[in-house]
Coordinates of C-alpha atoms in Angstrom, one line a residue:
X909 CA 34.9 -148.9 -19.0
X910 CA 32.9 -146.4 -21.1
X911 CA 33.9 -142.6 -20.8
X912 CA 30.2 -141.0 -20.0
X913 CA 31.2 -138.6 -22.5
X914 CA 31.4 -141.6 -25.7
X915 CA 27.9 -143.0 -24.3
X916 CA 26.6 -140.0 -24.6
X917 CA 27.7 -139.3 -28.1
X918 CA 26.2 -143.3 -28.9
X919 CA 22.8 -141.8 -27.2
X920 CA 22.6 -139.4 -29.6
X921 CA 23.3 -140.6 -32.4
X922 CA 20.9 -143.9 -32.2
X923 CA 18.2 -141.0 -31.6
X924 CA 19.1 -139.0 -34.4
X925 CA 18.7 -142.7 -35.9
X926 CA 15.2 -143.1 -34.7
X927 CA 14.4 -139.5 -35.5
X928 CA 15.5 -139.7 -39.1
X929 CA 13.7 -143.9 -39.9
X930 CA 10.1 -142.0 -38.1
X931 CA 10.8 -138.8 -40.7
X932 CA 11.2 -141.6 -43.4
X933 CA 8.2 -143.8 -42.5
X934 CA 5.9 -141.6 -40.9
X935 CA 2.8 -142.1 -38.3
X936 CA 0.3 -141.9 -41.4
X937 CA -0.5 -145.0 -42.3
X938 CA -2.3 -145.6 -45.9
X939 CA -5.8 -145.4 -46.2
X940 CA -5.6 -149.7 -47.0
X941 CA -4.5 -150.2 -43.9
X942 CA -7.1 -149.3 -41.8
X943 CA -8.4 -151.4 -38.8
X944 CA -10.6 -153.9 -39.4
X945 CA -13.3 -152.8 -36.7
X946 CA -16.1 -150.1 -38.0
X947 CA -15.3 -146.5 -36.5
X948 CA -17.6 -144.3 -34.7
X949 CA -19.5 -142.6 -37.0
X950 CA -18.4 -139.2 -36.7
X951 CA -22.1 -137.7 -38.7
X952 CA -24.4 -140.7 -38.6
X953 CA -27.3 -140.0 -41.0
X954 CA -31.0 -140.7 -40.3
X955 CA -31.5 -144.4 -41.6
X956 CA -35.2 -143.6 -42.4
X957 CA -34.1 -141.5 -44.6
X958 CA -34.0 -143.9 -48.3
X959 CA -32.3 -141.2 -50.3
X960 CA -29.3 -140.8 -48.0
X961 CA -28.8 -143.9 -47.3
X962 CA -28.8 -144.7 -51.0
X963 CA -26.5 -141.6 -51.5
X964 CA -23.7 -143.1 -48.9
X965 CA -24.2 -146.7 -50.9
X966 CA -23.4 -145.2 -54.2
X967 CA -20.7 -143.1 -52.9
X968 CA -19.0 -146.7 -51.4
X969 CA -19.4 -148.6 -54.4
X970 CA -18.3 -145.9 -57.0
X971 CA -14.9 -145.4 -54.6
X972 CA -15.0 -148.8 -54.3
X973 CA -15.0 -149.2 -58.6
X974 CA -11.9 -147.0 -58.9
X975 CA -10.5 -149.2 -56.5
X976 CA -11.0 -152.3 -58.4
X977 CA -10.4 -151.3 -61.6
X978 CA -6.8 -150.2 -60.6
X979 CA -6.0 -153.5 -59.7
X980 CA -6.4 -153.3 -55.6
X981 CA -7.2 -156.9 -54.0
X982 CA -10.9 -157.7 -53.9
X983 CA -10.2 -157.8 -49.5
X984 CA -8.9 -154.3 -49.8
X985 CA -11.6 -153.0 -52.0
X986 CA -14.3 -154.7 -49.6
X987 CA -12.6 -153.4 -46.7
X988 CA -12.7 -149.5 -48.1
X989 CA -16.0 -150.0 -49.3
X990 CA -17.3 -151.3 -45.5
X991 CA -14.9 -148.2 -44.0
X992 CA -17.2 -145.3 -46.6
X993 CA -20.5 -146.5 -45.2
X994 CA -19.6 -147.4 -41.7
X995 CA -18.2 -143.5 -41.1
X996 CA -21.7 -142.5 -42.5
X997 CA -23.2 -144.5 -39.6
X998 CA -23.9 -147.7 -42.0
X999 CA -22.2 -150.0 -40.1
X1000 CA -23.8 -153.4 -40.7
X1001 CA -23.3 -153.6 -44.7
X1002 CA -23.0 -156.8 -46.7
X1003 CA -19.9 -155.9 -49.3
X1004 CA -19.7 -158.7 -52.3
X1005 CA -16.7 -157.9 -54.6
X1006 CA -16.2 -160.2 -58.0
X1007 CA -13.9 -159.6 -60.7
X1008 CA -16.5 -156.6 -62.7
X1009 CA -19.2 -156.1 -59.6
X1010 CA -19.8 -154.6 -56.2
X1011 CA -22.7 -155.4 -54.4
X1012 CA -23.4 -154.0 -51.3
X1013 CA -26.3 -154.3 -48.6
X1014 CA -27.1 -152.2 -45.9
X1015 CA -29.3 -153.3 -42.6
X1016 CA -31.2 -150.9 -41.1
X1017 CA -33.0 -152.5 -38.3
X1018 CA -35.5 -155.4 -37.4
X1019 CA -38.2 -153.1 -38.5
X1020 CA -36.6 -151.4 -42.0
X1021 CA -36.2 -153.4 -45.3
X1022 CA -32.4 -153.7 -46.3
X1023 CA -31.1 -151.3 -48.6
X1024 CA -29.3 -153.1 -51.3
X1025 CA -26.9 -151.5 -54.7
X1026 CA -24.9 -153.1 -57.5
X1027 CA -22.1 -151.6 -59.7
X1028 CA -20.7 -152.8 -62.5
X1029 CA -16.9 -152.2 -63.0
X1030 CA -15.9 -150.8 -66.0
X1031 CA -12.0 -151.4 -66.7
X1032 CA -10.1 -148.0 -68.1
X1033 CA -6.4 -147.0 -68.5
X1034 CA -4.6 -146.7 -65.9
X1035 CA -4.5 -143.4 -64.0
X1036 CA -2.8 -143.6 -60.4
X1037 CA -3.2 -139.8 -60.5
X1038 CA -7.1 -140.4 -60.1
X1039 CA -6.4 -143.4 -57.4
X1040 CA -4.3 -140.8 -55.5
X1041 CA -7.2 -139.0 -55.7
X1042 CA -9.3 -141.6 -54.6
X1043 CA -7.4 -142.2 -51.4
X1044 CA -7.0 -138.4 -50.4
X1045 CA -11.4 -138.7 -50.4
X1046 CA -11.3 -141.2 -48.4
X1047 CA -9.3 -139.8 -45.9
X1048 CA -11.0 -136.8 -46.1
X1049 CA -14.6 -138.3 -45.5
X1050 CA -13.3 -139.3 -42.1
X1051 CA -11.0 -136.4 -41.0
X1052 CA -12.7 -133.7 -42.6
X1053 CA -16.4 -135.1 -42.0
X1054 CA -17.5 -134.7 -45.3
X1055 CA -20.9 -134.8 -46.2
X1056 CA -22.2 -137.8 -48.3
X1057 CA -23.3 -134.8 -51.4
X1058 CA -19.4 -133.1 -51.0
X1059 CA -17.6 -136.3 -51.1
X1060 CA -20.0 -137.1 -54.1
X1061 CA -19.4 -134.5 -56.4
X1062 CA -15.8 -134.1 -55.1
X1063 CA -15.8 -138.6 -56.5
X1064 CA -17.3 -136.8 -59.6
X1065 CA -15.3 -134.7 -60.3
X1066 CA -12.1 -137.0 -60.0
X1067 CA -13.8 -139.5 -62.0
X1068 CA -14.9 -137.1 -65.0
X1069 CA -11.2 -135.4 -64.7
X1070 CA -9.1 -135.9 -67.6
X1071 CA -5.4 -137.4 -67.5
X1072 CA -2.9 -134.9 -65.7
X1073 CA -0.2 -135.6 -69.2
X1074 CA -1.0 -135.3 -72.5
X1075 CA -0.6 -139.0 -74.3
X1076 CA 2.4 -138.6 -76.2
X1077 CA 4.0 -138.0 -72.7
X1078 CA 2.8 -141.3 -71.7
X1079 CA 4.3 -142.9 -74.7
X1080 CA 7.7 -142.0 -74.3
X1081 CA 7.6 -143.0 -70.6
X1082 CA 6.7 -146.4 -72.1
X1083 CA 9.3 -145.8 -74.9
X1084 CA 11.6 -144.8 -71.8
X1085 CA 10.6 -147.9 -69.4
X1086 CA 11.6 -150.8 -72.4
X1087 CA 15.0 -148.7 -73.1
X1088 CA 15.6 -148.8 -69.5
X1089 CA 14.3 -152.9 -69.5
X1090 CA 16.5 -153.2 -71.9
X1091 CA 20.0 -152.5 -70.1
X1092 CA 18.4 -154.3 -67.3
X1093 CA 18.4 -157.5 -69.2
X1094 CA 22.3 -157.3 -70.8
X1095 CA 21.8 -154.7 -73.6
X1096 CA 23.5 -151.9 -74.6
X1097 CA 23.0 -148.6 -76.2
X1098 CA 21.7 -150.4 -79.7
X1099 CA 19.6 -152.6 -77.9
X1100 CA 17.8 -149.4 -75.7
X1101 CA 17.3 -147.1 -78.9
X1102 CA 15.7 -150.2 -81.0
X1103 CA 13.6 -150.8 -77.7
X1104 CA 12.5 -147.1 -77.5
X1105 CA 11.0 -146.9 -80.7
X1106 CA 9.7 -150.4 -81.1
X1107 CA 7.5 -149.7 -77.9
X1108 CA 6.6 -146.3 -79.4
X1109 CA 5.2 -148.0 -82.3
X1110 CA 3.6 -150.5 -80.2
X1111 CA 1.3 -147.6 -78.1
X1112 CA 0.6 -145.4 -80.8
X1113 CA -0.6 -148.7 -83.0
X1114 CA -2.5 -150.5 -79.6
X1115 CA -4.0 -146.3 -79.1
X1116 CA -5.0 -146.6 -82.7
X1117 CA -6.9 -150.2 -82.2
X1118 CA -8.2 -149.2 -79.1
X1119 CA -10.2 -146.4 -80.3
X1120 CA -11.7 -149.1 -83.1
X1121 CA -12.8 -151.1 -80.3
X1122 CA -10.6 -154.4 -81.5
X1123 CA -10.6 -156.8 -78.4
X1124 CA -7.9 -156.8 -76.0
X1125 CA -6.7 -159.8 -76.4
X1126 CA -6.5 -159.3 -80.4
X1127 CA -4.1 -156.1 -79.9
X1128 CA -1.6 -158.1 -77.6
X1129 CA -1.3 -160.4 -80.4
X1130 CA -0.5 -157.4 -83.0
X1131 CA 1.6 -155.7 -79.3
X1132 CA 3.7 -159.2 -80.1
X1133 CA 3.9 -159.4 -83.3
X1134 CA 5.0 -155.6 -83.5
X1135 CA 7.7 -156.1 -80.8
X1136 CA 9.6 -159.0 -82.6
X1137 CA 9.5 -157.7 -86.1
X1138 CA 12.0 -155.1 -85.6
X1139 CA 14.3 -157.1 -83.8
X1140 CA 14.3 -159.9 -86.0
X1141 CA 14.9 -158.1 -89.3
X1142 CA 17.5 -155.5 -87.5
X1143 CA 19.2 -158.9 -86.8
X1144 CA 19.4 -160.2 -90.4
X1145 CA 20.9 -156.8 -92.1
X1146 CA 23.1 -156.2 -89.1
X1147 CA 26.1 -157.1 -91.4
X1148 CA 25.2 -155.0 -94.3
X1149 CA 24.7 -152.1 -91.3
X1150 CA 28.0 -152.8 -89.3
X1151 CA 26.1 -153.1 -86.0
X1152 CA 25.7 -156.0 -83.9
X1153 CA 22.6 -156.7 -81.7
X1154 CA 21.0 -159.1 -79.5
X1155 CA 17.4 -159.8 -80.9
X1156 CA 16.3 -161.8 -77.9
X1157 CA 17.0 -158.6 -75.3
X1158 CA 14.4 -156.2 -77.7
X1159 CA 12.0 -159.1 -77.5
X1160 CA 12.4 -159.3 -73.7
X1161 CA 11.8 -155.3 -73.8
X1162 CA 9.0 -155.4 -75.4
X1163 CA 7.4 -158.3 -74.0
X1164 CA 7.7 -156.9 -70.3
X1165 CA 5.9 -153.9 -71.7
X1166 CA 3.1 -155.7 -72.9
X1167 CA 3.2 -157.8 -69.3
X1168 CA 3.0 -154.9 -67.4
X1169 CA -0.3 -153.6 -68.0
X1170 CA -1.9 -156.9 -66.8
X1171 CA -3.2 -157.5 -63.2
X1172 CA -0.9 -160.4 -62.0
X1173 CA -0.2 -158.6 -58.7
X1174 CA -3.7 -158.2 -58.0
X1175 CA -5.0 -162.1 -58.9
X1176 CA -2.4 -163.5 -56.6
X1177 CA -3.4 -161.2 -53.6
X1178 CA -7.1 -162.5 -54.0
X1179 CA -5.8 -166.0 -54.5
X1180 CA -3.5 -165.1 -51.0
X1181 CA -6.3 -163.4 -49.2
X1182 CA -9.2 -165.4 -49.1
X1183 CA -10.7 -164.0 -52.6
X1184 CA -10.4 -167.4 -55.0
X1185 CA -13.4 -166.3 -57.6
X1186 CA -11.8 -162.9 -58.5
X1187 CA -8.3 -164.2 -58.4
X1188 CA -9.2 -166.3 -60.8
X1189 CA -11.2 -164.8 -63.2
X1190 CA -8.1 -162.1 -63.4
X1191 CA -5.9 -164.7 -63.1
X1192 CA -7.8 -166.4 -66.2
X1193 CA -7.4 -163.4 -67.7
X1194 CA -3.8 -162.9 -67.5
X1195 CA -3.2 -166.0 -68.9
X1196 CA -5.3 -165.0 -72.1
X1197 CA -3.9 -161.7 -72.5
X1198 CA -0.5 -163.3 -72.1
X1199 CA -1.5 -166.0 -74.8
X1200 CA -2.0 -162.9 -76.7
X1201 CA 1.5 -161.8 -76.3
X1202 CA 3.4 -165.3 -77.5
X1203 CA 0.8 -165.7 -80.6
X1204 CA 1.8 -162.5 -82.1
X1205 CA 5.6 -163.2 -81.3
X1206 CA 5.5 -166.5 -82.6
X1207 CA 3.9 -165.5 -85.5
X1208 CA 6.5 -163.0 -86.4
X1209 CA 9.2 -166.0 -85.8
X1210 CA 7.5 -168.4 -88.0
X1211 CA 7.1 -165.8 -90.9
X1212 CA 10.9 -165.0 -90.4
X1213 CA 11.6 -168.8 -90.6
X1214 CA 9.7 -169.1 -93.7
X1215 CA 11.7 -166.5 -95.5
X1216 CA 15.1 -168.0 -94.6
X1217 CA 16.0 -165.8 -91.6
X1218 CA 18.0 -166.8 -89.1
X1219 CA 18.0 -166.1 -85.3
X1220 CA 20.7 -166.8 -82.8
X1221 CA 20.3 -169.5 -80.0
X1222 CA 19.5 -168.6 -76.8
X1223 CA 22.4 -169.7 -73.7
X1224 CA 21.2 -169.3 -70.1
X1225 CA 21.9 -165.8 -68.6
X1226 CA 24.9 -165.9 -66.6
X1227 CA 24.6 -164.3 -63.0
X1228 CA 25.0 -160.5 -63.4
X1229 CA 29.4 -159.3 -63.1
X1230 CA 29.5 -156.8 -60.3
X1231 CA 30.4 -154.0 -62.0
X1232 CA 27.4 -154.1 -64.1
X1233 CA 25.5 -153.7 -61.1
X1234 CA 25.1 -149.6 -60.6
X1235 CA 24.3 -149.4 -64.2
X1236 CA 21.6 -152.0 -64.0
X1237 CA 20.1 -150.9 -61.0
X1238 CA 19.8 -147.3 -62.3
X1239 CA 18.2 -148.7 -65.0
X1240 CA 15.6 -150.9 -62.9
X1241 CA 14.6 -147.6 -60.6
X1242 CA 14.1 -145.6 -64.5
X1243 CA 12.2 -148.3 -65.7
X1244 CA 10.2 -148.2 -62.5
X1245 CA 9.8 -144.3 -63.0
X1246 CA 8.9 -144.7 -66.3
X1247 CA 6.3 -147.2 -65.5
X1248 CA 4.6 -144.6 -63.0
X1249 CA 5.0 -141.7 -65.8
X1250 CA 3.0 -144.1 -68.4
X1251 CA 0.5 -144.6 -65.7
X1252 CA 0.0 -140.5 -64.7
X1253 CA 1.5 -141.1 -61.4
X1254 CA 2.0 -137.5 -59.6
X1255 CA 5.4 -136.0 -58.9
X1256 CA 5.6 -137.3 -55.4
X1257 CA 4.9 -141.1 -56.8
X1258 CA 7.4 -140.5 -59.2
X1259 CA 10.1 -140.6 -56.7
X1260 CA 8.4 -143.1 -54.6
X1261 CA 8.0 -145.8 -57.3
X1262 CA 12.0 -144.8 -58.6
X1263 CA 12.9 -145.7 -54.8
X1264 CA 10.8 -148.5 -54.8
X1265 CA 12.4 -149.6 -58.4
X1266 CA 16.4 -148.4 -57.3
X1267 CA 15.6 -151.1 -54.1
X1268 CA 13.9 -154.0 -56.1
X1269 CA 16.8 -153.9 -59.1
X1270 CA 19.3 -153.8 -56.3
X1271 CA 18.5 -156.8 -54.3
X1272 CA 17.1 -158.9 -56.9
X1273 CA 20.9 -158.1 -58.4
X1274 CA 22.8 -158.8 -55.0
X1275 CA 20.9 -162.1 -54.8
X1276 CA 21.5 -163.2 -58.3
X1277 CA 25.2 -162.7 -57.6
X1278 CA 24.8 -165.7 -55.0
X1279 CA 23.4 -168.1 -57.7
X1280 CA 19.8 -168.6 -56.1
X1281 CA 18.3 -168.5 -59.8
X1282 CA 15.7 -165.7 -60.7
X1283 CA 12.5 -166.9 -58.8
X1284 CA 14.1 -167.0 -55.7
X1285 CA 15.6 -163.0 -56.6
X1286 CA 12.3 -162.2 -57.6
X1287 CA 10.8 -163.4 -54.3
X1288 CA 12.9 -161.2 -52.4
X1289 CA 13.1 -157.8 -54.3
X1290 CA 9.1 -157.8 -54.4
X1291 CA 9.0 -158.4 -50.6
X1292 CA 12.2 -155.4 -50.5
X1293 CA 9.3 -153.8 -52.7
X1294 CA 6.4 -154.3 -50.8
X1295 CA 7.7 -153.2 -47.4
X1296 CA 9.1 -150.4 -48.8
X1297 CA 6.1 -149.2 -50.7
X1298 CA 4.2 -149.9 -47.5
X1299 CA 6.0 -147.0 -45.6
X1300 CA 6.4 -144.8 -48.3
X1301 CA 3.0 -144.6 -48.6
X1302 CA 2.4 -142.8 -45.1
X1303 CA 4.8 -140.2 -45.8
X1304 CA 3.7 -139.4 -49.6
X1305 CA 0.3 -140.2 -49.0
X1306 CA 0.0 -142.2 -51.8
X1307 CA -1.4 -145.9 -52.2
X1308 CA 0.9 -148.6 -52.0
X1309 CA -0.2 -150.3 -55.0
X1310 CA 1.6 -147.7 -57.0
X1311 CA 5.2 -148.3 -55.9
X1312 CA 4.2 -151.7 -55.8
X1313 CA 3.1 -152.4 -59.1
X1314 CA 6.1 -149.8 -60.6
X1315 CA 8.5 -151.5 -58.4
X1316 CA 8.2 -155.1 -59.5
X1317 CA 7.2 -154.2 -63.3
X1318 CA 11.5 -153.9 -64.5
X1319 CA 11.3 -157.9 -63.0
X1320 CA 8.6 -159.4 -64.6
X1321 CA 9.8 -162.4 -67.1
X1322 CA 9.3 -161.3 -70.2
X1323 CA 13.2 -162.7 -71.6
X1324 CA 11.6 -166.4 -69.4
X1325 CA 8.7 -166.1 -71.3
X1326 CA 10.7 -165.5 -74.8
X1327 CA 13.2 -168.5 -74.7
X1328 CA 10.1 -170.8 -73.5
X1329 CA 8.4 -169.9 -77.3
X1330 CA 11.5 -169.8 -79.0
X1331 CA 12.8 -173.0 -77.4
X1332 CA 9.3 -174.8 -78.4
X1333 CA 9.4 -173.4 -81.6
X1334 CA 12.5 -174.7 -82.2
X1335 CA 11.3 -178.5 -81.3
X1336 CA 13.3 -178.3 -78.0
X1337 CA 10.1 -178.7 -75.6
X1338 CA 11.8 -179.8 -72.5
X1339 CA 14.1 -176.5 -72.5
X1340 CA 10.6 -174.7 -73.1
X1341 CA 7.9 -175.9 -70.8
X1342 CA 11.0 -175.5 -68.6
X1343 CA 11.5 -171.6 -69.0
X1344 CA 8.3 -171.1 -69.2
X1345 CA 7.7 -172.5 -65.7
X1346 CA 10.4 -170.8 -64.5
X1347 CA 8.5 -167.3 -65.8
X1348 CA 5.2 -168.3 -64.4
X1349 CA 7.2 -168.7 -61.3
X1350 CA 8.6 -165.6 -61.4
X1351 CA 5.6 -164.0 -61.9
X1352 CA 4.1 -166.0 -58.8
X1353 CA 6.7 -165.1 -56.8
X1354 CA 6.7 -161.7 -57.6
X1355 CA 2.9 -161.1 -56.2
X1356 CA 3.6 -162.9 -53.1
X1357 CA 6.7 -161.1 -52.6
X1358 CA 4.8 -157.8 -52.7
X1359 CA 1.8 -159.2 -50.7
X1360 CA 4.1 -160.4 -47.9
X1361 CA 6.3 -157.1 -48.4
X1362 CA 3.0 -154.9 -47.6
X1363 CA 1.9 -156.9 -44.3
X1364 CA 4.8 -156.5 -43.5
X1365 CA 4.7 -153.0 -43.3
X1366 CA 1.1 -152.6 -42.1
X1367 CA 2.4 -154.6 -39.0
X1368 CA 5.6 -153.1 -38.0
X1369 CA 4.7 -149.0 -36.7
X1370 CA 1.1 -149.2 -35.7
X1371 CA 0.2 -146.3 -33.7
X1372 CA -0.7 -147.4 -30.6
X1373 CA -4.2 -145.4 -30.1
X1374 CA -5.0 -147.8 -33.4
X1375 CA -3.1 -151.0 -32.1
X1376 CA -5.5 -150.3 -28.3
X1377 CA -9.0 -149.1 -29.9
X1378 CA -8.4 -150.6 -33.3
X1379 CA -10.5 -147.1 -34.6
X1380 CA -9.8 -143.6 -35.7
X1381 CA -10.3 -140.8 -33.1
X1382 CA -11.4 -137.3 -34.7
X1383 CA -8.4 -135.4 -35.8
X1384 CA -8.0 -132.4 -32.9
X1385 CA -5.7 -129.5 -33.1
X1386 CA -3.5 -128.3 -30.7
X1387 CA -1.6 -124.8 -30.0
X1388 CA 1.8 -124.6 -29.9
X1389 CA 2.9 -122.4 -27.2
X1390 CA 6.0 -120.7 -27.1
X1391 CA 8.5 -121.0 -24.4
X1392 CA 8.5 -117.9 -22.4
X1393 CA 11.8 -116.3 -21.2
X1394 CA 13.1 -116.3 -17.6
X1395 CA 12.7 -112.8 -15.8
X1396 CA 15.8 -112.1 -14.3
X1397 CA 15.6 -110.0 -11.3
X1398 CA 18.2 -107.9 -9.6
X1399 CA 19.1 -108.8 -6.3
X1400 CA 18.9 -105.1 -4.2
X1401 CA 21.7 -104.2 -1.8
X1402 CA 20.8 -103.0 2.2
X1403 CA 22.4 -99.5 0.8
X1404 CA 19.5 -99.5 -2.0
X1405 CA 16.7 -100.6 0.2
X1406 CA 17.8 -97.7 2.7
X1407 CA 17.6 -95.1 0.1
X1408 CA 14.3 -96.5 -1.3
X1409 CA 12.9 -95.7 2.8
X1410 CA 14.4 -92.4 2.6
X1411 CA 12.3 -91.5 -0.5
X1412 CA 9.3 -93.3 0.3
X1413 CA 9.2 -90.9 4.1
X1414 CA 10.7 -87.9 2.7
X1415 CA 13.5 -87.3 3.9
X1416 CA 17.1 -87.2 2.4
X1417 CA 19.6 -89.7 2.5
X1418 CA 22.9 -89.0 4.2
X1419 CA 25.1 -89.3 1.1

């Protein structure tokens, strides 16, 4: 039997427990996971009234544009959109999301013509600073009861706001990420240095083509061509420079670099979630922009062919040695922070997304060790990634997508995808359309992973006013009252009481 003493001790500590996971997760939960019912309106404006109700429209579809262009699921985007007009009193709106358009209708009544607006979506950079942003507005149009003109020129003013890092800080982060890729995949010290400044050509050459207005598809090929070059001809003089290097580990580097800034996570949620149009027009274009990629790489390779220079064969990765594992799985949680620095993430999503990146490297590493083969490891670490990301994101207050997106990015198959096109190249097409299955499985497996990872954590703390009204209540403040100290009277003795007589009549005690 149990001393009460030790069960006491085990009481404690499993609350301490439970204290320290709800510190860790939080009660917030992300503005993407709200319910799916319409709140209350908490300032319902006068539906008469065309202007306003034109005002709240444009206000849903513009947050709902920032949304979109960042990559979130067309379900999500719909959802937020719906959430914006329904707190303005809008409730009965008609959201249509596509892959560049948001179309959304309003119903006003038997008596009152609809009140319809479009918005094109016009694709920029990457900023999760300004989707941060974006999700901090929309929480503050329900809990703050904005007005639809504040939350309008407070949209505008994110919007119109430039990048919180200057671009050359953005370019070593990239510079930084294919380094850090590139001791994920096997390389050493050679290979992370030739990385760094291979990728740092390739941004300041893709800026450069940018600003002509070259197609996007065009500067992944030169992104390609650019990121095998180096490697190739490094390889060839290594002899006459006393070095030895792995070209096929700077390709990989590269290659996930150029992967990362394309919306595979984001196709394969629509495909998941009941949104087949836009998930395939991205996942169309993920394809092309990938074709892109292997043009310009195999292009390089052919020209170094047709010069006489030789590359080495490519042998099937081992599983990873145990003791390369810390070093590999600091190197996937950089890569992930470096990813989220390239993208302006803000300081508190810098150490989300290298948490989110420390867990993906970690279990997709453990899991390798047991010889389930890299799409099953991929699987895995996204869903590690996606629930993780998912409770992060109430206590930084930051949207999931960014952890998600920086977690997975160290994973995505860009050494697959380079020993498919070299294999082919070579005349060995069975080894090829074989890896190059295997990386379009990765890549698959990857965005489920991270789609099932993220229910997950929408599901498993659901505060329970949500989980029985399935709305938000309006946010009320209460005083915290200090604990008042016990008064602590004296007991008087019958000698003390008699005195107290004697002075109250007037007349003198005996003593």
């Amino acid at each position: 039997m149990d001393h009460p003493s030790n069960v006491k001790m085990d009481m404690t500590f499993l609350q301490d427990l439970t204290t320290s996971l709800g510190r860790l997760t939080g009660e917030r939960r992300a503005t993407i996971d709200t319910p799916t019912a319409p709140p209350s309106p908490l300032r319902p404006i006068d539906l008469s009234d065309d202007a306003v109700v034109a005002e709240v429209l444009d206000l849903a579809v513009r947050v709902g544009e920032v949304l979109l262009a960042s990559g979130t699921a067309a379900m999500d985007t719909t959802a937020q959109v719906q959430y914006i007009a329904a707190t303005y009193g809008l409730s009965r709106c008609d959201v249509d999301v596509t892959y560049n358009s948001i179309t959304i209708s309003a119903h006003r009544g038997p008596t009152r013509p609809p009140s319809t607006t479009m918005r094109i979506v016009h694709y920029r950079s990457m900023d999760f600073t300004r989707l941060a942003a974006v999700d901090r507005l929309i929480r503050g149009v329900r809990t703050k009861m904005m007005t639809p003109t504040l939350a309008r020129e407070t949209l505008n003013k994110i919007t119109t706001a430039p990048h919180p890092y200057n671009r050359w800080v953005a370019t070593f982060a990239w510079s930084g990420m294919a380094a850090s890729i590139g001791v994920l995949v096997g390389g050493g010290a050679l290979v992370a240095v030739v990385s760094f400044l291979t990728t740092m050509v390739i941004d300041r050459i893709g800026r450069v083509l940018n600003r002509a207005g070259l197609p996007f598809f065009f500067q992944q090929v030169v992104g390609g061509f650019v990121a095998a070059t180096p490697a190739i001809t490094l390889y060839n003089f290594q002899d006459q420079l006393g070095v030895t290097i792995s070209p096929s580990l700077v390709i990989a580097a590269g290659v996930t670099v150029l992967l990362s800034g394309l919306s595979l996570v984001g196709s394969v949620q629509d495909a998941i979630t009941g949104a087949p149009i836009t998930a395939s027009a991205r996942f169309f274009e993920v394809l092309m922009m990938t074709g892109g990629i292997i043009a310009g790489v195999a292009t390089s390779l052919k020209i170094a062919a047709i010069i006489g220079s030789d590359l080495p064969l490519i042998s099937n990765t081992p599983p990873p040695d145990i003791t390369e594992v810390p070093t590999k799985v600091l190197a996937g949680a950089f890569a992930s922070l470096f990813y989220a620095l390239a993208c302006y993430a803000e300081k508190r999503a810098l150490t989300a997304a290298f948490l989110g990146g420390f867990a993906g490297a970690l279990v997709y590493l453990m899991v390798q060790t047991l010889a389930t083969g890299p799409i099953i490891a991929s699987a895995f670490a996204a869903t590690v990634v996606g629930f993780a990301g998912g409770l992060m994101a109430r206590r930084a207050l930051i949207p999931p997508l960014i952890v998600a997106v920086a977690g997975i990015t160290p994973l995505l198959p860009g050494l697959s995808l380079y020993r498919g096109l070299y294999a082919m190249l070579n005349d060995q097409l069975l080894l090829g359309f074989s890896s190059l299955l295997a990386a379009f499985g990765i890549g698959c497996g990857l965005a489920a992973g991270v789609t099932l990872g993220e229910w997950g954590a929408r599901t498993l703390r659901r505060p329970r006013i949500l989980a029985r009204t399935e709305e938000l209540l309006r946010p009320t403040l209460r005083r915290r009252e200090e604990p008042r100290r016990p008064t602590v009277r004296r007991r008087r003795g019958p000698v003390e009481l008699k005195k107290k007589k004697a002075q109250a009549s007037g007349v003198p005690s005996a003593d």
